[in-house]
PDB file of C-alpha atoms and ligand atoms in Angstrom:
ATOM      1  CA  UNK A1363      -0.805 -43.538   4.217  1.00  0.00           C
ATOM      2  CA  UNK A1364      -2.734 -46.964   3.915  1.00  0.00           C
ATOM      3  CA  UNK A1365      -5.331 -47.397   1.214  1.00  0.00           C
ATOM      4  CA  UNK A1366      -8.618 -49.542   0.439  1.00  0.00           C
ATOM      5  CA  UNK A1367     -10.975 -49.818  -2.381  1.00  0.00           C
ATOM      6  CA  UNK A1368     -14.812 -51.805  -2.133  1.00  0.00           C
ATOM      7  CA  UNK A1369     -16.958 -52.292  -4.876  1.00  0.00           C
ATOM      8  CA  UNK A1370     -19.890 -51.200  -2.888  1.00  0.00           C
ATOM      9  CA  UNK A1371     -20.427 -50.529   1.298  1.00  0.00           C
ATOM     10  CA  UNK A1372     -23.418 -48.976   2.980  1.00  0.00           C
ATOM     11  CA  UNK A1373     -21.077 -46.012   4.168  1.00  0.00           C
ATOM     12  CA  UNK A1374     -17.315 -45.466   3.926  1.00  0.00           C
ATOM     13  CA  UNK A1375     -17.822 -43.869   7.384  1.00  0.00           C
ATOM     14  CA  UNK A1376     -19.648 -46.889   8.931  1.00  0.00           C
ATOM     15  CA  UNK A1377     -16.855 -49.730   7.271  1.00  0.00           C
ATOM     16  CA  UNK A1378     -13.972 -47.715   9.280  1.00  0.00           C
ATOM     17  CA  UNK A1379     -15.865 -47.692  12.588  1.00  0.00           C
ATOM     18  CA  UNK A1380     -16.523 -51.303  12.498  1.00  0.00           C
ATOM     19  CA  UNK A1381     -12.781 -51.836  11.736  1.00  0.00           C
ATOM     20  CA  UNK A1382     -11.189 -49.311  13.822  1.00  0.00           C
ATOM     21  CA  UNK A1383      -9.264 -51.261  15.983  1.00  0.00           C
ATOM     22  CA  UNK A1384      -7.641 -53.691  13.561  1.00  0.00           C
ATOM     23  CA  UNK A1385      -7.133 -50.542  10.887  1.00  0.00           C
ATOM     24  CA  UNK A1386      -4.076 -48.625  10.842  1.00  0.00           C
ATOM     25  CA  UNK A1387      -3.711 -45.054  11.787  1.00  0.00           C
ATOM     26  CA  UNK A1388      -3.929 -42.520   8.280  1.00  0.00           C
ATOM     27  CA  UNK A1389      -6.321 -45.195   6.840  1.00  0.00           C
ATOM     28  CA  UNK A1390      -8.222 -43.859   4.058  1.00  0.00           C
ATOM     29  CA  UNK A1391     -11.164 -45.884   2.165  1.00  0.00           C
ATOM     30  CA  UNK A1392     -13.033 -45.288  -0.830  1.00  0.00           C
ATOM     31  CA  UNK A1393     -15.795 -47.446  -2.950  1.00  0.00           C
ATOM     32  CA  UNK A1394     -17.353 -47.602  -5.990  1.00  0.00           C
ATOM     33  CA  UNK A1395     -21.179 -47.556  -5.041  1.00  0.00           C
ATOM     34  CA  UNK A1396     -21.998 -46.275  -1.144  1.00  0.00           C
ATOM     35  CA  UNK A1397     -25.545 -47.029  -0.890  1.00  0.00           C
ATOM     36  CA  UNK A1398     -26.231 -45.725   2.234  1.00  0.00           C
ATOM     37  CA  UNK A1399     -24.503 -42.293   2.906  1.00  0.00           C
ATOM     38  CA  UNK A1400     -24.980 -40.471   6.000  1.00  0.00           C
ATOM     39  CA  UNK A1401     -24.222 -36.428   6.342  1.00  0.00           C
ATOM     40  CA  UNK A1402     -24.184 -34.006   8.846  1.00  0.00           C
ATOM     41  CA  UNK A1403     -27.090 -33.525  11.563  1.00  0.00           C
ATOM     42  CA  UNK A1404     -28.828 -36.600  10.845  1.00  0.00           C
ATOM     43  CA  UNK A1405     -29.111 -36.556   6.953  1.00  0.00           C
ATOM     44  CA  UNK A1406     -28.693 -38.878   4.469  1.00  0.00           C
ATOM     45  CA  UNK A1407     -26.180 -38.264   1.339  1.00  0.00           C
ATOM     46  CA  UNK A1408     -26.974 -39.018  -1.599  1.00  0.00           C
ATOM     47  CA  UNK A1409     -25.340 -42.141  -3.620  1.00  0.00           C
ATOM     48  CA  UNK A1410     -24.793 -41.695  -6.917  1.00  0.00           C
ATOM     49  CA  UNK A1411     -21.578 -43.198  -8.558  1.00  0.00           C
ATOM     50  CA  UNK A1412     -20.247 -40.133  -9.792  1.00  0.00           C
ATOM     51  CA  UNK A1413     -19.796 -39.166  -6.580  1.00  0.00           C
ATOM     52  CA  UNK A1414     -16.423 -39.576  -4.830  1.00  0.00           C
ATOM     53  CA  UNK A1415     -16.633 -41.216  -0.925  1.00  0.00           C
ATOM     54  CA  UNK A1416     -13.676 -41.273   0.804  1.00  0.00           C
ATOM     55  CA  UNK A1417     -13.004 -41.612   4.360  1.00  0.00           C
ATOM     56  CA  UNK A1418      -9.491 -41.276   6.500  1.00  0.00           C
ATOM     57  CA  UNK A1419      -9.276 -42.938  10.458  1.00  0.00           C
ATOM     58  CA  UNK A1420      -7.243 -40.500  12.264  1.00  0.00           C
ATOM     59  CA  UNK A1421      -5.851 -42.310  15.469  1.00  0.00           C
ATOM     60  CA  UNK A1422      -5.521 -40.523  18.442  1.00  0.00           C
ATOM     61  CA  UNK A1423      -5.380 -36.524  16.699  1.00  0.00           C
ATOM     62  CA  UNK A1424      -4.273 -33.726  17.960  1.00  0.00           C
ATOM     63  CA  UNK A1425      -7.024 -30.631  18.327  1.00  0.00           C
ATOM     64  CA  UNK A1426     -10.154 -32.777  17.583  1.00  0.00           C
ATOM     65  CA  UNK A1427     -12.251 -30.239  18.320  1.00  0.00           C
ATOM     66  CA  UNK A1428     -11.328 -28.107  14.467  1.00  0.00           C
ATOM     67  CA  UNK A1429     -10.296 -31.094  12.533  1.00  0.00           C
ATOM     68  CA  UNK A1430     -13.620 -30.585  10.465  1.00  0.00           C
ATOM     69  CA  UNK A1431     -12.144 -26.851   9.644  1.00  0.00           C
ATOM     70  CA  UNK A1432      -8.980 -28.462   8.832  1.00  0.00           C
ATOM     71  CA  UNK A1433     -10.319 -31.127   6.771  1.00  0.00           C
ATOM     72  CA  UNK A1434     -12.368 -28.580   4.634  1.00  0.00           C
ATOM     73  CA  UNK A1435      -8.930 -26.403   4.260  1.00  0.00           C
ATOM     74  CA  UNK A1436      -7.372 -29.738   3.141  1.00  0.00           C
ATOM     75  CA  UNK A1437     -10.115 -30.523   0.485  1.00  0.00           C
ATOM     76  CA  UNK A1438     -10.324 -27.071  -1.299  1.00  0.00           C
ATOM     77  CA  UNK A1439      -6.836 -27.371  -1.049  1.00  0.00           C
ATOM     78  CA  UNK A1440      -6.658 -30.499  -3.140  1.00  0.00           C
ATOM     79  CA  UNK A1441      -9.833 -29.469  -5.466  1.00  0.00           C
ATOM     80  CA  UNK A1442      -8.079 -26.654  -6.492  1.00  0.00           C
ATOM     81  CA  UNK A1443      -4.448 -28.777  -7.472  1.00  0.00           C
ATOM     82  CA  UNK A1444      -6.662 -31.299  -9.044  1.00  0.00           C
ATOM     83  CA  UNK A1445      -8.557 -28.895 -11.604  1.00  0.00           C
ATOM     84  CA  UNK A1446      -5.114 -26.794 -12.134  1.00  0.00           C
ATOM     85  CA  UNK A1447      -5.989 -24.016  -9.497  1.00  0.00           C
ATOM     86  CA  UNK A1448      -8.086 -22.223 -12.459  1.00  0.00           C
ATOM     87  CA  UNK A1449     -10.893 -22.478  -9.801  1.00  0.00           C
ATOM     88  CA  UNK A1450     -11.760 -21.188  -6.074  1.00  0.00           C
ATOM     89  CA  UNK A1451     -12.852 -23.491  -3.489  1.00  0.00           C
ATOM     90  CA  UNK A1452     -14.462 -21.789  -0.960  1.00  0.00           C
ATOM     91  CA  UNK A1453     -16.086 -22.951   2.388  1.00  0.00           C
ATOM     92  CA  UNK A1454     -20.020 -22.739   3.367  1.00  0.00           C
ATOM     93  CA  UNK A1455     -19.079 -22.852   7.006  1.00  0.00           C
ATOM     94  CA  UNK A1456     -18.085 -25.094   8.757  1.00  0.00           C
ATOM     95  CA  UNK A1457     -16.879 -26.924   6.100  1.00  0.00           C
ATOM     96  CA  UNK A1458     -19.037 -27.268   3.097  1.00  0.00           C
ATOM     97  CA  UNK A1459     -17.072 -26.889  -0.328  1.00  0.00           C
ATOM     98  CA  UNK A1460     -18.458 -24.127  -3.184  1.00  0.00           C
ATOM     99  CA  UNK A1461     -17.622 -23.851  -6.003  1.00  0.00           C
ATOM    100  CA  UNK A1462     -18.999 -21.063  -8.111  1.00  0.00           C
ATOM    101  CA  UNK A1463     -22.464 -20.710  -5.512  1.00  0.00           C
ATOM    102  CA  UNK A1464     -22.951 -24.726  -5.516  1.00  0.00           C
ATOM    103  CA  UNK A1465     -21.825 -27.541  -2.687  1.00  0.00           C
ATOM    104  CA  UNK A1466     -19.190 -30.106  -4.620  1.00  0.00           C
ATOM    105  CA  UNK A1467     -18.072 -31.593  -1.447  1.00  0.00           C
ATOM    106  CA  UNK A1468     -19.847 -32.171   1.853  1.00  0.00           C
ATOM    107  CA  UNK A1469     -18.052 -33.402   5.057  1.00  0.00           C
ATOM    108  CA  UNK A1470     -18.693 -35.337   8.094  1.00  0.00           C
ATOM    109  CA  UNK A1471     -16.226 -35.960  10.765  1.00  0.00           C
ATOM    110  CA  UNK A1472     -17.252 -38.534  13.710  1.00  0.00           C
ATOM    111  CA  UNK A1473     -16.035 -40.265  15.972  1.00  0.00           C
ATOM    112  CA  UNK A1474     -15.493 -43.165  18.415  1.00  0.00           C
ATOM    113  CA  UNK A1475     -13.191 -44.067  21.603  1.00  0.00           C
ATOM    114  CA  UNK A1476     -11.695 -47.641  21.873  1.00  0.00           C
ATOM    115  CA  UNK A1477     -10.473 -47.563  25.447  1.00  0.00           C
ATOM    116  CA  UNK A1478      -8.032 -44.622  25.927  1.00  0.00           C
ATOM    117  CA  UNK A1479      -7.813 -43.901  21.898  1.00  0.00           C
ATOM    118  CA  UNK A1480      -9.759 -41.746  20.606  1.00  0.00           C
ATOM    119  CA  UNK A1481     -11.070 -42.580  16.351  1.00  0.00           C
ATOM    120  CA  UNK A1482     -11.601 -40.366  14.389  1.00  0.00           C
ATOM    121  CA  UNK A1483     -13.389 -40.698  11.025  1.00  0.00           C
ATOM    122  CA  UNK A1484     -13.366 -38.026   8.210  1.00  0.00           C
ATOM    123  CA  UNK A1485     -15.738 -39.048   5.696  1.00  0.00           C
ATOM    124  CA  UNK A1486     -15.842 -36.164   2.561  1.00  0.00           C
ATOM    125  CA  UNK A1487     -18.530 -37.365  -0.490  1.00  0.00           C
ATOM    126  CA  UNK A1488     -17.351 -35.199  -3.518  1.00  0.00           C
ATOM    127  CA  UNK A1489     -19.087 -34.291  -6.755  1.00  0.00           C
ATOM    128  CA  UNK A1490     -17.207 -35.221  -9.620  1.00  0.00           C
ATOM    129  CA  UNK A1491     -19.254 -35.737 -12.114  1.00  0.00           C
ATOM    130  CA  UNK A1492     -23.225 -35.310 -12.032  1.00  0.00           C
ATOM    131  CA  UNK A1493     -25.288 -33.740 -14.378  1.00  0.00           C
ATOM    132  CA  UNK A1494     -26.947 -30.352 -13.812  1.00  0.00           C
ATOM    133  CA  UNK A1495     -30.144 -31.984 -14.336  1.00  0.00           C
ATOM    134  CA  UNK A1496     -29.440 -34.738 -11.886  1.00  0.00           C
ATOM    135  CA  UNK A1497     -29.288 -32.115  -9.073  1.00  0.00           C
ATOM    136  CA  UNK A1498     -32.569 -30.732 -10.180  1.00  0.00           C
ATOM    137  CA  UNK A1499     -34.399 -34.050 -10.324  1.00  0.00           C
ATOM    138  CA  UNK A1500     -32.809 -34.460  -7.044  1.00  0.00           C
ATOM    139  CA  UNK A1501     -34.700 -32.036  -5.597  1.00  0.00           C
ATOM    140  CA  UNK A1502     -30.540 -30.148  -4.700  1.00  0.00           C
ATOM    141  CA  UNK A1503     -30.797 -26.635  -6.469  1.00  0.00           C
ATOM    142  CA  UNK A1504     -27.103 -26.137  -4.846  1.00  0.00           C
ATOM    143  CA  UNK A1505     -25.734 -28.850  -5.470  1.00  0.00           C
ATOM    144  CA  UNK A1506     -23.254 -29.495  -8.276  1.00  0.00           C
ATOM    145  CA  UNK A1507     -20.187 -31.705  -9.734  1.00  0.00           C
ATOM    146  CA  UNK A1508     -16.676 -30.927 -10.298  1.00  0.00           C
ATOM    147  CA  UNK A1509     -17.370 -31.607 -13.978  1.00  0.00           C
ATOM    148  CA  UNK A1510     -20.693 -29.046 -14.227  1.00  0.00           C
ATOM    149  CA  UNK A1511     -19.278 -26.434 -12.898  1.00  0.00           C
ATOM    150  CA  UNK A1512     -16.014 -26.692 -13.894  1.00  0.00           C
ATOM    151  CA  UNK A1513     -16.161 -29.030 -17.133  1.00  0.00           C
ATOM    152  CA  UNK A1514     -12.755 -30.717 -15.763  1.00  0.00           C
ATOM    153  CA  UNK A1515     -13.274 -34.960 -15.491  1.00  0.00           C
ATOM    154  CA  UNK A1516     -11.586 -35.811 -12.875  1.00  0.00           C
ATOM    155  CA  UNK A1517      -9.524 -39.529 -12.324  1.00  0.00           C
ATOM    156  CA  UNK A1518     -11.319 -40.676  -9.488  1.00  0.00           C
ATOM    157  CA  UNK A1519      -8.445 -42.922  -7.925  1.00  0.00           C
ATOM    158  CA  UNK A1520      -6.157 -39.855  -8.897  1.00  0.00           C
ATOM    159  CA  UNK A1521      -8.420 -37.624  -6.589  1.00  0.00           C
ATOM    160  CA  UNK A1522      -9.037 -40.036  -3.903  1.00  0.00           C
ATOM    161  CA  UNK A1523      -5.330 -40.659  -3.120  1.00  0.00           C
ATOM    162  CA  UNK A1524      -4.750 -36.824  -3.663  1.00  0.00           C
ATOM    163  CA  UNK A1525      -7.672 -35.632  -0.988  1.00  0.00           C
ATOM    164  CA  UNK A1526      -6.515 -38.085   1.330  1.00  0.00           C
ATOM    165  CA  UNK A1527      -2.650 -37.087   1.713  1.00  0.00           C
ATOM    166  CA  UNK A1528      -3.913 -33.594   1.906  1.00  0.00           C
ATOM    167  CA  UNK A1529      -6.333 -33.896   4.579  1.00  0.00           C
ATOM    168  CA  UNK A1530      -3.596 -36.411   6.161  1.00  0.00           C
ATOM    169  CA  UNK A1531      -0.686 -33.167   5.813  1.00  0.00           C
ATOM    170  CA  UNK A1532      -3.235 -30.141   7.138  1.00  0.00           C
ATOM    171  CA  UNK A1533      -4.532 -32.531  10.283  1.00  0.00           C
ATOM    172  CA  UNK A1534      -1.011 -33.051  11.339  1.00  0.00           C
ATOM    173  CA  UNK A1535      -0.779 -29.318  11.744  1.00  0.00           C
ATOM    174  CA  UNK A1536      -1.460 -27.249  14.572  1.00  0.00           C
ATOM    175  CA  UNK A1537      -4.725 -25.294  13.721  1.00  0.00           C
ATOM    176  CA  UNK A1538      -2.741 -21.934  14.149  1.00  0.00           C
ATOM    177  CA  UNK A1539      -1.145 -22.873  11.355  1.00  0.00           C
ATOM    178  CA  UNK A1540      -3.896 -23.172   9.273  1.00  0.00           C
ATOM    179  CA  UNK A1541      -6.104 -20.937  10.375  1.00  0.00           C
ATOM    180  CA  UNK A1542      -5.534 -17.900   8.244  1.00  0.00           C
ATOM    181  CA  UNK A1543      -6.186 -20.235   5.149  1.00  0.00           C
ATOM    182  CA  UNK A1544      -9.031 -21.618   6.496  1.00  0.00           C
ATOM    183  CA  UNK A1545     -10.267 -18.342   7.441  1.00  0.00           C
ATOM    184  CA  UNK A1546     -10.012 -16.634   4.063  1.00  0.00           C
ATOM    185  CA  UNK A1547     -11.896 -19.428   2.258  1.00  0.00           C
ATOM    186  CA  UNK A1548     -14.875 -19.035   4.766  1.00  0.00           C
ATOM    187  CA  UNK A1549     -17.782 -17.263   2.296  1.00  0.00           C
ATOM    188  CA  UNK A1550     -20.205 -16.680   5.268  1.00  0.00           C
ATOM    189  CA  UNK A1551     -17.676 -13.871   7.139  1.00  0.00           C
ATOM    190  CA  UNK A1552     -19.282  -9.962   6.372  1.00  0.00           C
ATOM    191  CA  UNK A1553     -22.490 -11.282   5.632  1.00  0.00           C
ATOM    192  CA  UNK A1554     -26.149 -12.114   6.810  1.00  0.00           C
ATOM    193  CA  UNK A1555     -27.140 -15.396   7.812  1.00  0.00           C
ATOM    194  CA  UNK A1556     -29.779 -17.531   8.650  1.00  0.00           C
ATOM    195  CA  UNK A1557     -28.855 -20.113  11.480  1.00  0.00           C
ATOM    196  CA  UNK A1558     -31.534 -22.959  11.193  1.00  0.00           C
ATOM    197  CA  UNK A1559     -31.601 -24.955  14.299  1.00  0.00           C
ATOM    198  CA  UNK A1560     -34.327 -27.774  15.060  1.00  0.00           C
ATOM    199  CA  UNK A1561     -36.351 -26.584  12.457  1.00  0.00           C
ATOM    200  CA  UNK A1562     -35.966 -22.851  13.509  1.00  0.00           C
ATOM    201  CA  UNK A1563     -34.474 -19.556  12.147  1.00  0.00           C
ATOM    202  CA  UNK A1564     -33.000 -16.696  13.542  1.00  0.00           C
ATOM    203  CA  UNK A1565     -31.017 -14.127  11.051  1.00  0.00           C
ATOM    204  CA  UNK A1566     -27.666 -12.941  12.611  1.00  0.00           C
ATOM    205  CA  UNK A1567     -24.347 -11.125  10.766  1.00  0.00           C
ATOM    206  CA  UNK A1568     -21.443 -13.604  10.499  1.00  0.00           C
ATOM    207  CA  UNK A1569     -18.520 -11.463  12.017  1.00  0.00           C
ATOM    208  CA  UNK A1570     -15.980 -14.186  11.943  1.00  0.00           C
ATOM    209  CA  UNK A1571     -14.648 -17.971  12.941  1.00  0.00           C
ATOM    210  CA  UNK A1572     -13.041 -18.101  16.170  1.00  0.00           C
ATOM    211  CA  UNK A1573      -9.807 -19.992  16.715  1.00  0.00           C
ATOM    212  CA  UNK A1574     -11.600 -23.414  17.748  1.00  0.00           C
ATOM    213  CA  UNK A1575     -13.914 -23.200  14.906  1.00  0.00           C
ATOM    214  CA  UNK A1576     -16.765 -21.989  15.713  1.00  0.00           C
ATOM    215  CA  UNK A1577     -18.572 -19.064  13.833  1.00  0.00           C
ATOM    216  CA  UNK A1578     -18.512 -15.647  15.717  1.00  0.00           C
ATOM    217  CA  UNK A1579     -22.133 -14.064  14.855  1.00  0.00           C
ATOM    218  CA  UNK A1580     -23.866 -10.888  15.962  1.00  0.00           C
ATOM    219  CA  UNK A1581     -27.607  -9.858  16.143  1.00  0.00           C
ATOM    220  CA  UNK A1582     -29.617  -7.313  17.971  1.00  0.00           C
ATOM    221  CA  UNK A1583     -28.443  -8.662  21.922  1.00  0.00           C
ATOM    222  CA  UNK A1584     -24.745  -8.894  20.841  1.00  0.00           C
ATOM    223  CA  UNK A1585     -21.732 -10.894  19.847  1.00  0.00           C
ATOM    224  CA  UNK A1586     -21.963 -15.227  20.365  1.00  0.00           C
ATOM    225  CA  UNK A1587     -20.174 -17.959  18.687  1.00  0.00           C
ATOM    226  CA  UNK A1588     -22.203 -20.855  16.910  1.00  0.00           C
ATOM    227  CA  UNK A1589     -21.270 -24.829  17.075  1.00  0.00           C
ATOM    228  CA  UNK A1590     -21.126 -26.516  13.902  1.00  0.00           C
ATOM    229  CA  UNK A1591     -22.975 -29.340  15.526  1.00  0.00           C
ATOM    230  CA  UNK A1592     -25.987 -27.842  16.247  1.00  0.00           C
ATOM    231  CA  UNK A1593     -26.747 -25.624  12.860  1.00  0.00           C
ATOM    232  CA  UNK A1594     -26.845 -25.532   9.803  1.00  0.00           C
ATOM    233  CA  UNK A1595     -26.262 -22.116   7.695  1.00  0.00           C
ATOM    234  CA  UNK A1596     -27.531 -20.388   4.745  1.00  0.00           C
ATOM    235  CA  UNK A1597     -27.253 -16.737   3.246  1.00  0.00           C
ATOM    236  CA  UNK A1598     -30.357 -14.603   4.620  1.00  0.00           C
ATOM    237  CA  UNK A1599     -31.163 -14.453   0.689  1.00  0.00           C
ATOM    238  CA  UNK A1600     -29.511 -17.088  -1.392  1.00  0.00           C
ATOM    239  CA  UNK A1601     -27.659 -20.023  -0.483  1.00  0.00           C
ATOM    240  CA  UNK A1602     -24.428 -18.149   0.856  1.00  0.00           C
TER     241      UNK A1602
HETATM  242  C1  BTN B2432     -22.673 -33.441   4.699  1.00  0.00           C
HETATM  243  O1  BTN B2432     -22.797 -32.738   3.766  1.00  0.00           O
HETATM  244  O2  BTN B2432     -24.427 -33.251   5.085  1.00  0.00           O
HETATM  245  C2  BTN B2432     -22.395 -34.244   4.727  1.00  0.00           C
HETATM  246  C3  BTN B2432     -21.751 -35.130   3.693  1.00  0.00           C
HETATM  247  C4  BTN B2432     -20.957 -36.510   4.230  1.00  0.00           C
HETATM  248  C5  BTN B2432     -21.055 -37.718   2.792  1.00  0.00           C
HETATM  249  C6  BTN B2432     -19.528 -38.720   3.165  1.00  0.00           C
HETATM  250  S1  BTN B2432     -19.461 -39.382   1.768  1.00  0.00           S
HETATM  251  C7  BTN B2432     -18.398 -40.596   2.064  1.00  0.00           C
HETATM  252  C8  BTN B2432     -18.337 -40.293   4.257  1.00  0.00           C
HETATM  253  N1  BTN B2432     -19.577 -41.753   4.652  1.00  0.00           N
HETATM  254  C9  BTN B2432     -20.534 -41.211   4.787  1.00  0.00           C
HETATM  255  O3  BTN B2432     -21.343 -42.319   5.167  1.00  0.00           O
HETATM  256  N2  BTN B2432     -20.891 -39.860   4.814  1.00  0.00           N
HETATM  257  C10 BTN B2432     -19.660 -39.123   4.697  1.00  0.00           C
END
């Protein structure tokens, strides 16, 4: 693994995108301050210095379509090992990391093709030490940090390396070998969900996840699969 530590950057995903031809495969980048972080579905991502941004470059990865699921699983495992396994990390489909009903980490995977090479950039933002007040004032009632939820103070650089190593490990494995572990962590399975697409909402029952990483849902018209690039999922009543 090749690691890069930056002081300030617009977005660690953008940094890798701009340099992916000269960077080796499995480069992991982090920064003290990320000024214009990007979230899923065109949202922005908060830039507090108490959040750890990191992005990992994977060149020509196998099964790129389900990398977001494997990255989610890897981050859960790395976080649990960093907080000594006392807390269970779950996933709000497809890959928001949830501790005690709060989102502690978001993941944005992007791809950039260069000739025959498919570069996938796995971007991960982990809330390390913001306070409850911080999330309240930022209008993020479902957000939480590792410190606010577990009381554990984590070393940024150690966590960066731990997460990057686990992501690289999981992403080198076939998805079928990660699938059971991924599926066990998806908290939406067996619950009623709101599927939010371009501002419109639909209620369905989340039956399962497929081996491609889709969410399998049922409503009055039957069974259908949901693709993570299109929708946000919330619980029917609460966050999950
Ligand atoms: C989400 O939940 O919406 C995904 C958030 C992903 C944020 C991370 S922070 C590091 C990387 N760089 C970015 O600009 N975004 C991702």
